[in-house]
Amino acid sequence: VMRLYRRCPEVDGIFVTGGCFRMLEILEVLENDIGLPIVTTTPANMWRCLQLVGVKDPIYGFGQLLEKPR
C-alpha cells in the first residue's frame, strides 16, 4: 500500500481487493500515515452487512469506512 501511494500520491483513496490480506487491524494506522481512506474487501462487506441489518452506529479502529454513516 505504501509503495502504491508513493508512486501515485495524487490519488483520493486506495482500494485493496481480495480477502486474503490481513489489513483490518492496520487500516486505521495506514490511513493516518498517508492521510487517505483505504477500503478493503472485509470492511466494505462489513459496512454493507451492518447497513442491511440497520446498525447505524460508527465503528472505530478499523478505518474510515466503518466510521461513516450507513
PDB file of C-alpha atoms in Angstrom:
ATOM      1  CA  VAL A   1       0.000   0.000   0.000  1.00  0.00           C
ATOM      2  CA  MET A   2       2.778   2.415   0.887  1.00  0.00           C
ATOM      3  CA  ARG A   3       4.652   1.610  -2.327  1.00  0.00           C
ATOM      4  CA  LEU A   4       1.497   2.285  -4.356  1.00  0.00           C
ATOM      5  CA  TYR A   5       0.880   5.561  -2.554  1.00  0.00           C
ATOM      6  CA  ARG A   6       4.462   6.732  -3.157  1.00  0.00           C
ATOM      7  CA  ARG A   7       4.053   6.017  -6.880  1.00  0.00           C
ATOM      8  CA  CYS A   8       0.680   7.820  -7.116  1.00  0.00           C
ATOM      9  CA  PRO A   9       0.486  10.442  -4.344  1.00  0.00           C
ATOM     10  CA  GLU A  10      -2.257  12.396  -6.157  1.00  0.00           C
ATOM     11  CA  VAL A  11      -4.950   9.702  -5.561  1.00  0.00           C
ATOM     12  CA  ASP A  12      -8.021  10.383  -3.406  1.00  0.00           C
ATOM     13  CA  GLY A  13      -8.070   6.943  -1.780  1.00  0.00           C
ATOM     14  CA  ILE A  14      -6.842   3.383  -2.134  1.00  0.00           C
ATOM     15  CA  PHE A  15      -8.860   0.220  -2.743  1.00  0.00           C
ATOM     16  CA  VAL A  16      -7.241  -3.101  -1.882  1.00  0.00           C
ATOM     17  CA  THR A  17      -9.210  -6.009  -3.301  1.00  0.00           C
ATOM     18  CA  GLY A  18      -9.084  -9.568  -2.075  1.00  0.00           C
ATOM     19  CA  GLY A  19      -9.904 -11.103   1.256  1.00  0.00           C
ATOM     20  CA  CYS A  20      -6.616 -12.880   1.799  1.00  0.00           C
ATOM     21  CA  PHE A  21      -4.757  -9.791   3.026  1.00  0.00           C
ATOM     22  CA  ARG A  22      -4.821  -9.190   6.778  1.00  0.00           C
ATOM     23  CA  MET A  23      -5.455  -5.483   6.571  1.00  0.00           C
ATOM     24  CA  LEU A  24      -8.287  -4.854   9.013  1.00  0.00           C
ATOM     25  CA  GLU A  25      -6.046  -4.467  12.040  1.00  0.00           C
ATOM     26  CA  ILE A  26      -3.749  -1.918  10.375  1.00  0.00           C
ATOM     27  CA  LEU A  27      -6.205   0.132   8.302  1.00  0.00           C
ATOM     28  CA  GLU A  28      -6.502   2.973  10.773  1.00  0.00           C
ATOM     29  CA  VAL A  29      -2.709   3.251  11.139  1.00  0.00           C
ATOM     30  CA  LEU A  30      -2.170   3.232   7.359  1.00  0.00           C
ATOM     31  CA  GLU A  31      -4.887   5.832   6.814  1.00  0.00           C
ATOM     32  CA  ASN A  32      -3.327   8.069   9.455  1.00  0.00           C
ATOM     33  CA  ASP A  33       0.147   7.622   7.942  1.00  0.00           C
ATOM     34  CA  ILE A  34      -0.854   8.557   4.386  1.00  0.00           C
ATOM     35  CA  GLY A  35      -3.863  10.755   5.108  1.00  0.00           C
ATOM     36  CA  LEU A  36      -6.182   8.933   2.703  1.00  0.00           C
ATOM     37  CA  PRO A  37      -9.053   6.497   3.085  1.00  0.00           C
ATOM     38  CA  ILE A  38      -8.200   2.874   2.356  1.00  0.00           C
ATOM     39  CA  VAL A  39     -11.016   0.467   1.522  1.00  0.00           C
ATOM     40  CA  THR A  40     -10.533  -3.278   1.561  1.00  0.00           C
ATOM     41  CA  THR A  41     -12.919  -6.136   0.924  1.00  0.00           C
ATOM     42  CA  THR A  42     -13.586  -7.108   4.539  1.00  0.00           C
ATOM     43  CA  PRO A  43     -14.663  -3.711   5.918  1.00  0.00           C
ATOM     44  CA  ALA A  44     -16.622  -2.985   2.718  1.00  0.00           C
ATOM     45  CA  ASN A  45     -18.593  -6.211   3.215  1.00  0.00           C
ATOM     46  CA  MET A  46     -18.982  -5.468   6.917  1.00  0.00           C
ATOM     47  CA  TRP A  47     -20.283  -1.968   6.128  1.00  0.00           C
ATOM     48  CA  ARG A  48     -22.929  -3.405   3.806  1.00  0.00           C
ATOM     49  CA  CYS A  49     -23.989  -6.145   6.245  1.00  0.00           C
ATOM     50  CA  LEU A  50     -24.331  -3.599   9.048  1.00  0.00           C
ATOM     51  CA  GLN A  51     -26.388  -1.400   6.725  1.00  0.00           C
ATOM     52  CA  LEU A  52     -28.692  -4.304   5.846  1.00  0.00           C
ATOM     53  CA  VAL A  53     -29.409  -5.118   9.495  1.00  0.00           C
ATOM     54  CA  GLY A  54     -29.885  -1.460  10.425  1.00  0.00           C
ATOM     55  CA  VAL A  55     -26.792  -0.815  12.564  1.00  0.00           C
ATOM     56  CA  LYS A  56     -26.097   2.889  12.236  1.00  0.00           C
ATOM     57  CA  ASP A  57     -23.511   3.410  14.984  1.00  0.00           C
ATOM     58  CA  PRO A  58     -19.976   4.143  13.785  1.00  0.00           C
ATOM     59  CA  ILE A  59     -17.300   1.544  14.460  1.00  0.00           C
ATOM     60  CA  TYR A  60     -13.907   2.990  15.330  1.00  0.00           C
ATOM     61  CA  GLY A  61     -10.450   1.491  14.979  1.00  0.00           C
ATOM     62  CA  PHE A  62     -10.852  -0.261  11.631  1.00  0.00           C
ATOM     63  CA  GLY A  63     -10.578   2.533   9.084  1.00  0.00           C
ATOM     64  CA  GLN A  64     -12.669   5.463   7.930  1.00  0.00           C
ATOM     65  CA  LEU A  65     -15.270   3.434   6.024  1.00  0.00           C
ATOM     66  CA  LEU A  66     -16.759   1.804   9.125  1.00  0.00           C
ATOM     67  CA  GLU A  67     -16.926   5.203  10.827  1.00  0.00           C
ATOM     68  CA  LYS A  68     -19.159   6.580   8.057  1.00  0.00           C
ATOM     69  CA  PRO A  69     -22.969   6.668   8.287  1.00  0.00           C
ATOM     70  CA  ARG A  70     -24.790   3.694   6.828  1.00  0.00           C
TER      71      ARG A  70
END
